[in-house]
Coordinates of C-alpha atoms in Angstrom, one line a residue:
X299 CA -61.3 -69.7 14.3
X300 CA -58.2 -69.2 12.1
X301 CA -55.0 -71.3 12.4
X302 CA -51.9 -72.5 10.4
X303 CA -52.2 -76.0 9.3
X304 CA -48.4 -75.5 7.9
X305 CA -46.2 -72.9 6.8
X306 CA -42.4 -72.9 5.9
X307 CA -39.8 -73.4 8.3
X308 CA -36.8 -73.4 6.6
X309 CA -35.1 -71.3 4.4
X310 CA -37.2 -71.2 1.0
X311 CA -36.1 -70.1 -2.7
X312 CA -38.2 -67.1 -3.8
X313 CA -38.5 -69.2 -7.9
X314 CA -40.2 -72.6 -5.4
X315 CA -43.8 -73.2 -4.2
X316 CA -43.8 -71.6 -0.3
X317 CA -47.1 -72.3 0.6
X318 CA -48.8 -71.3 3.9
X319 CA -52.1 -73.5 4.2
X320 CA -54.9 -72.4 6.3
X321 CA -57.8 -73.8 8.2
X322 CA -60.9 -71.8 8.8
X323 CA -64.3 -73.0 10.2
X324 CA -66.0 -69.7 9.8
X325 CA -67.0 -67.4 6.4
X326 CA -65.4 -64.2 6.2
X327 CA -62.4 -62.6 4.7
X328 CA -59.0 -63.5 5.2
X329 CA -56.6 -60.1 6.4
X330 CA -52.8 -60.8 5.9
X331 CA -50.9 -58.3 7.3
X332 CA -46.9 -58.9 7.1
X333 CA -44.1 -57.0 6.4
X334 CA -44.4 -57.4 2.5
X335 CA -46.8 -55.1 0.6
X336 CA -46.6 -57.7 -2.1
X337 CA -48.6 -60.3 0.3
X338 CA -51.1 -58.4 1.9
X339 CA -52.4 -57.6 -1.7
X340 CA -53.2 -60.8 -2.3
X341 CA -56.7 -62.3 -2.5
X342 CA -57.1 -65.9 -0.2
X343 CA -59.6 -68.0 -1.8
X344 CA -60.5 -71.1 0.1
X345 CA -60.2 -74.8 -1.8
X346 CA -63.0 -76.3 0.2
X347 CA -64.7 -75.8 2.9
X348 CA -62.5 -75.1 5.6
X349 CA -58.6 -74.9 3.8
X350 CA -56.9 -72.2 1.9
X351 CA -53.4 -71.8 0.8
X352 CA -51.5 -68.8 0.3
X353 CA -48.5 -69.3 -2.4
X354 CA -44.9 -67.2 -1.6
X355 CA -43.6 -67.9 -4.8
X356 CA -42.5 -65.2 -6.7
X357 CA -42.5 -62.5 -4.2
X358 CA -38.7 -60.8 -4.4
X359 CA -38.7 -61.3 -8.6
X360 CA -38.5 -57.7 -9.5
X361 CA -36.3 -56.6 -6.3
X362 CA -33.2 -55.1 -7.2
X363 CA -30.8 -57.0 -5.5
X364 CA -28.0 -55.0 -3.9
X365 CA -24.7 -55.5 -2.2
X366 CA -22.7 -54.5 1.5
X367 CA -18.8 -54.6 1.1
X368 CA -17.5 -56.8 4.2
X369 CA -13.8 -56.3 3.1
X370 CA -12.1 -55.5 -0.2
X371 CA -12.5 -58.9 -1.7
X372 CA -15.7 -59.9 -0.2
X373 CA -19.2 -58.7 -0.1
X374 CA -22.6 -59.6 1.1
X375 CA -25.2 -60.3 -1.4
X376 CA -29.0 -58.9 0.2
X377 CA -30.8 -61.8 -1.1
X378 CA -32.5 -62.6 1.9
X379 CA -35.8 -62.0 3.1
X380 CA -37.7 -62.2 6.1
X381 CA -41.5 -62.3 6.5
X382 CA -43.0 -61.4 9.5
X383 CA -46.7 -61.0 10.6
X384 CA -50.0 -62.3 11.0
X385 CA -53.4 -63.2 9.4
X386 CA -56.3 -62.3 10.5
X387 CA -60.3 -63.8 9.2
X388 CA -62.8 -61.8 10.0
X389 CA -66.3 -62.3 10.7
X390 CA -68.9 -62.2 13.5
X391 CA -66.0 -64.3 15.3
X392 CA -62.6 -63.0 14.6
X393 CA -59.7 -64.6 14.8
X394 CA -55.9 -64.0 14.5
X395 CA -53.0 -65.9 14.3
X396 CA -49.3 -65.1 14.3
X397 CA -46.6 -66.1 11.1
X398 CA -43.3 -68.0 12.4
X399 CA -41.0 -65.9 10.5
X400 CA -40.0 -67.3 7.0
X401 CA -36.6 -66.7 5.1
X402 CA -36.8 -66.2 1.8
X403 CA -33.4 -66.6 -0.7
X404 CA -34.0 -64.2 -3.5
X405 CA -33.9 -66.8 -6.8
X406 CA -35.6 -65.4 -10.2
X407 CA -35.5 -69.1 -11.8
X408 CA -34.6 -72.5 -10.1
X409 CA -31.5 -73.6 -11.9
X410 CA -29.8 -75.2 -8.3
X411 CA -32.1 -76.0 -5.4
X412 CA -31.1 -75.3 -1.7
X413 CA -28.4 -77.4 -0.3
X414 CA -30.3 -81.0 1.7
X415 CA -27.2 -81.9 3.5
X416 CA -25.9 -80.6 7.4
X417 CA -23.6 -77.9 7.8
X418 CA -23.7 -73.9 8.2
X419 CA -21.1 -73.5 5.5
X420 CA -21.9 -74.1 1.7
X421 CA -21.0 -73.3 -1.8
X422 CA -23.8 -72.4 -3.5
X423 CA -24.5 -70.9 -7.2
X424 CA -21.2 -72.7 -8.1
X425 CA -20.1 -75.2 -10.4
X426 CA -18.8 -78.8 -9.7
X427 CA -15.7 -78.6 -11.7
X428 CA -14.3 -75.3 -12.7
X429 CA -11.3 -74.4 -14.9
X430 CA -9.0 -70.9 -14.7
X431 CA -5.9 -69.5 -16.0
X432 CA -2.9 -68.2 -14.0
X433 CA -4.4 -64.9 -14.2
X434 CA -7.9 -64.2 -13.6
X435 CA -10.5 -63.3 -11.7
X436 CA -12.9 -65.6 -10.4
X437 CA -16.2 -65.8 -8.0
X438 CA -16.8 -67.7 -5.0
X439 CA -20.1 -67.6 -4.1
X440 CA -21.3 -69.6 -0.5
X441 CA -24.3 -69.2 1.7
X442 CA -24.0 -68.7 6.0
X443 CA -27.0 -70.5 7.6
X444 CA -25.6 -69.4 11.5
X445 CA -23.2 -66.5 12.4
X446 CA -19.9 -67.4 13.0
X447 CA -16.5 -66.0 12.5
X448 CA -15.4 -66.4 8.9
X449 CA -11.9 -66.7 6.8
X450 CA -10.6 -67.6 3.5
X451 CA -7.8 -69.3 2.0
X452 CA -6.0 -69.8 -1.3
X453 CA -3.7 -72.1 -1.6
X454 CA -1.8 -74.1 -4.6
X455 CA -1.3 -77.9 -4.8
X456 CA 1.5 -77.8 -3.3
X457 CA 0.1 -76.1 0.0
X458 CA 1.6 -72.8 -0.9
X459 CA -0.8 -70.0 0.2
X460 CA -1.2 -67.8 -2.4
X461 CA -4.4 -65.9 -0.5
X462 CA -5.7 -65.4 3.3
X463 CA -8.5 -63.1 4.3
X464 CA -9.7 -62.9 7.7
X465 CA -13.3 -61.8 7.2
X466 CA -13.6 -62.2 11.5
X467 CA -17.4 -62.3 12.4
X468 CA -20.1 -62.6 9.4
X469 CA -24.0 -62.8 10.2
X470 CA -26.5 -65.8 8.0
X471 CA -26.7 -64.6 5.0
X472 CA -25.5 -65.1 0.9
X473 CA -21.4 -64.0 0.1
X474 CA -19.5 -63.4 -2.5
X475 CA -15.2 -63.9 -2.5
X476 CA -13.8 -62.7 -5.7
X477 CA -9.9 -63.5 -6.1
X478 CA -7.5 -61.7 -8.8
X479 CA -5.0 -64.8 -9.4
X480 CA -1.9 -63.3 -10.5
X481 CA 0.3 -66.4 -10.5
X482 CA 3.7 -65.8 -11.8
X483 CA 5.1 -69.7 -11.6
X484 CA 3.5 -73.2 -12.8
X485 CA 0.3 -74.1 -11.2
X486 CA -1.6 -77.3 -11.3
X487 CA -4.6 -76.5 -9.4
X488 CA -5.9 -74.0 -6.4
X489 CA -7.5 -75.1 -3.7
X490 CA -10.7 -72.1 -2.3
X491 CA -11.4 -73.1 1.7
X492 CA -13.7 -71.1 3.5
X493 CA -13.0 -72.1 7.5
X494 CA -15.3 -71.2 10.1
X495 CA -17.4 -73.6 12.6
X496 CA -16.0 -76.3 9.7
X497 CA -14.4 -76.1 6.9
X498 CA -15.6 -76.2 3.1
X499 CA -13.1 -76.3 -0.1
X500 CA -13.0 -76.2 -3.4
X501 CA -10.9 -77.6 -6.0
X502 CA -9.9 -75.6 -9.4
X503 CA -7.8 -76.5 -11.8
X504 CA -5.3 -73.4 -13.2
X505 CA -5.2 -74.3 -16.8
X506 CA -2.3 -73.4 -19.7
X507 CA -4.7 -74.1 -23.1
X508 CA -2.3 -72.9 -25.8
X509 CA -5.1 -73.7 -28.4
X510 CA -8.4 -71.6 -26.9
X511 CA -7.7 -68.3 -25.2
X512 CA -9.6 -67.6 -22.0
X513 CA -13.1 -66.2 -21.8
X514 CA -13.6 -63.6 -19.2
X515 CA -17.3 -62.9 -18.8
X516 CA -19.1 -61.6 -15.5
X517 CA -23.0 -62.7 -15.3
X518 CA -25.9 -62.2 -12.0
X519 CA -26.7 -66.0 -11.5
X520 CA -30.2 -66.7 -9.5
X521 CA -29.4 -65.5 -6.5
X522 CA -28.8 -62.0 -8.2
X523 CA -25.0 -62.2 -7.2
X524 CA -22.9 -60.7 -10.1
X525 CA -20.0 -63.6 -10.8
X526 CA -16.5 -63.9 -12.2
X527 CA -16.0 -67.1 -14.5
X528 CA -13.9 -67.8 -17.4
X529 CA -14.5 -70.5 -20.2
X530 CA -11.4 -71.8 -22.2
X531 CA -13.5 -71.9 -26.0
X532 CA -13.1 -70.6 -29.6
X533 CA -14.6 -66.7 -29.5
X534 CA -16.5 -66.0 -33.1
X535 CA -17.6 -62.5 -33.9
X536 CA -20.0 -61.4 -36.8
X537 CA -21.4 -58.2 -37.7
X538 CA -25.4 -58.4 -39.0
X539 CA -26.1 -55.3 -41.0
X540 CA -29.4 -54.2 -41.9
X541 CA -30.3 -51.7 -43.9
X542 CA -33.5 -49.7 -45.0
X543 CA -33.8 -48.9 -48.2
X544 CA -36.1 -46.7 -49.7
X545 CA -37.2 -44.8 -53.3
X546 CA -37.6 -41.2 -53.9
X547 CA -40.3 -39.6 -56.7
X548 CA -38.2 -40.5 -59.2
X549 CA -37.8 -44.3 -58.2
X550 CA -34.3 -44.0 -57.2
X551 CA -33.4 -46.0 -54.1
X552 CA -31.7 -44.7 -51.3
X553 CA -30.0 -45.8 -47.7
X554 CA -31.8 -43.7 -45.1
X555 CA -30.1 -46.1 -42.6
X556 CA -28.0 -49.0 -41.1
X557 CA -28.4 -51.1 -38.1
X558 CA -25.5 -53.0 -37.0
X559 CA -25.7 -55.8 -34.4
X560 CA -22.6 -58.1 -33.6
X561 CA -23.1 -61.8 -33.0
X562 CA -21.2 -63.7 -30.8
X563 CA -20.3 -67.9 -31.0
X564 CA -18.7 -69.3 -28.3
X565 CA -17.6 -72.9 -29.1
X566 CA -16.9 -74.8 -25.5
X567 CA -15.2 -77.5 -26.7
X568 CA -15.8 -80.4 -25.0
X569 CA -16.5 -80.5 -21.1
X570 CA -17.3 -82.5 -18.2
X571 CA -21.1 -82.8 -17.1
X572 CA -19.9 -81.5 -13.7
X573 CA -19.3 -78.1 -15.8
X574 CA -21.9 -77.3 -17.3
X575 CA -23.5 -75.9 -14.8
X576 CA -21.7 -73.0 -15.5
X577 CA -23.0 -73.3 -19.2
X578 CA -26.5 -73.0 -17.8
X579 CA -26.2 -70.4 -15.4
X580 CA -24.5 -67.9 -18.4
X581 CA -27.1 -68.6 -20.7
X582 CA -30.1 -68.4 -18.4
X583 CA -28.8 -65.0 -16.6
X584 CA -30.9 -61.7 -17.2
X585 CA -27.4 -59.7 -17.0
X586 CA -24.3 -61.2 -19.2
X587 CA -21.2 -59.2 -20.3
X588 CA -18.0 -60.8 -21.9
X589 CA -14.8 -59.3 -22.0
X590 CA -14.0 -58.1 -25.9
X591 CA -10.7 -56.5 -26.6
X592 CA -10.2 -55.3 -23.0
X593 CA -13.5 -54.6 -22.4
X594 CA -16.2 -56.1 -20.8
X595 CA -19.3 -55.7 -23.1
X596 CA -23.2 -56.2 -22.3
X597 CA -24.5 -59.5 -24.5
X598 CA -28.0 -61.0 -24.6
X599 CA -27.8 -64.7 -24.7
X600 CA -29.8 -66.2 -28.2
X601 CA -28.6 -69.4 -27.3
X602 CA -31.4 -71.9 -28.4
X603 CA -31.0 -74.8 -26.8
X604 CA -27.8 -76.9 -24.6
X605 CA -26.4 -80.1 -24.3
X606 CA -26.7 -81.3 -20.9
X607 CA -26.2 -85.3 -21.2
X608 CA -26.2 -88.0 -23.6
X609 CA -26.7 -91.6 -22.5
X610 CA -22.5 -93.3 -22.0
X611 CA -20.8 -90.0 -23.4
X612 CA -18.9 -88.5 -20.2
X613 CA -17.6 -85.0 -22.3
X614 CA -19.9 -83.0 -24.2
X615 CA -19.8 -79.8 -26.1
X616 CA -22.1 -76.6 -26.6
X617 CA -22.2 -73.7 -29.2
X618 CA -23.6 -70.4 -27.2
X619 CA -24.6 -67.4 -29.1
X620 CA -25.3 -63.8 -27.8
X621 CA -25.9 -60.6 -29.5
X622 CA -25.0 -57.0 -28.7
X623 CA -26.0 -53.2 -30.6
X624 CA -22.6 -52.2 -31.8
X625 CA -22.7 -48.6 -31.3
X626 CA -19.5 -47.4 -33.2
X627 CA -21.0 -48.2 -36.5
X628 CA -24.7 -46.9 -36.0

């Protein structure tokens, strides 16, 4: 007889350890037969005796994660899975035995771990602290754990709305919000809430930084939502040329080519541990592009290494590097 000792019941990030553990008291082989052709490929080898495990981790990696437009300013993120289905051992006895189902959060590498605390609402793939300029664009991204009816507003410090969208009813699932701040008077701060069977905000702070210019980069975080951010920093840009060289029969040399690859520095300046989190999502994400002269350009993060803490220093600062081919001069 087959049965399931234990199996996940709440929702479960695709980058942590799901593990289904099973207890068999008869040889034969193990049949898994679900709703992912990923799992039912899968080999279960028993540990002793009578257990076996069977790992979820890693199962939506390679999915292409897509999005549903709920209203112009919002969209739902398709990050989440459902498993469904049963296992089977076979045998001179056979025996089967049904999955609960199991919800799965698309997430290619751990960086934030599923909220612990009560509540349907939550931010989630978002920094602590985070900075803008009067005109932007920025990302909200929060996670639905129960259906419920669903609106947004933007306000200033003073209370003044500066954005309402009525999103009305919105099923469990991961969402986006992206606001174009076009603010045309002096503003301290914003203030994101996102109202439904409670209420959830968010704190920015609108920032005038004569000395750095804003960043505007756009990068898939872990949950394969693409998101808005700015970082107020010193922007470096190099070009690395490379060239091959070679002699004809008469030993003269020759260029038969160039390659030219631009190197990007991003200096931070110094910021609050609550924002780096923002530091680490950019330069651990598979798809970055910053905007450069008006245009928003593809970059691969070279960053080596970041500073996330140092023992009774409250601010700290980071250098990020990228690279990207620069077409125009190849």
């Amino acid at each position: 007889m087959i049965q399931i000792i234990k199996q996940p019941l709440e929702l479960t990030l695709d980058s942590d350890n799901g593990i289904i553990e099973l207890s068999t008291d008869t040889i034969g082989r193990v049949d898994i037969n679900t709703n992912n052709s990923l799992l039912n490929q899968i080999t279960v080898a028993k540990y002793n005796n009578t257990n076996a495990i069977i790992n979820l981790k890693s199962l939506y990696r390679n999915t292409i994660i897509s999005t549903t437009d709920i209203a112009k300013e919002c969209h739902r993120v398709n990050n989440l899975f459902t498993i469904t289905g049963n296992i089977k051992q076979a045998g001179d006895v056979p025996s089967e035995v049904s999955l609960q189902p199991i919800n799965i959060l698309y997430s290619y590498k751990t960086i934030e771990r599923l909220p612990s605390t009560n509540g349907t609402i939550h931010f989630l793939g978002i920094s602590e602290s985070l900075l803008c300029s009067s005109n932007c664009k920025l990302t909200i991204p929060f996670l639905i754990s129960k259906d419920q009816t669903i609106s947004v507003r933007v306000y200033d410090q003073k209370r003044n709305l500066v954005k309402l969208s009525l999103l009305e009813q919105l099923t469990t699932g991961y969402y986006i919000y992206n606001i174009d701040l076009e603010l045309n008077y002096t503003v301290e701060s914003i203030t994101v809430e996102i109202v439904g069977e409670e209420t959830i905000n968010k704190a920015i702070r609108v920032l005038k930084n004569k000395v750095n210019t804003p960043i505007n980069f756009r990068f898939r975080n872990q949950f394969g939502a693409i998101i808005n951010a700015q970082l107020f920093a010193n922007l470096d840009i190099e070009e690395e040329l490379k060239s091959k060289v070679y002699s004809d029969q008469d030993g003269i040399q020759f260029t038969s080519e160039i390659e030219s690859n631009s190197i990007v520095t991003i200096d931070t300046g110094y910021l609050l541990q609550s924002e780096l989190f923002l530091i680490r999502q950019l330069v651990n994400s598979t798809l970055v592009e910053l905007e450069i002269n008006g245009e928003y350009i593809p970059v691969v993060s070279t960053t080596k290494k970041i500073k996330v803490y140092r023992d009774r220093e409250y601010i700290t600062a980071n250098k990020l590097t990228f690279t990207y081919s620069n077409y125009e001069t190849n």
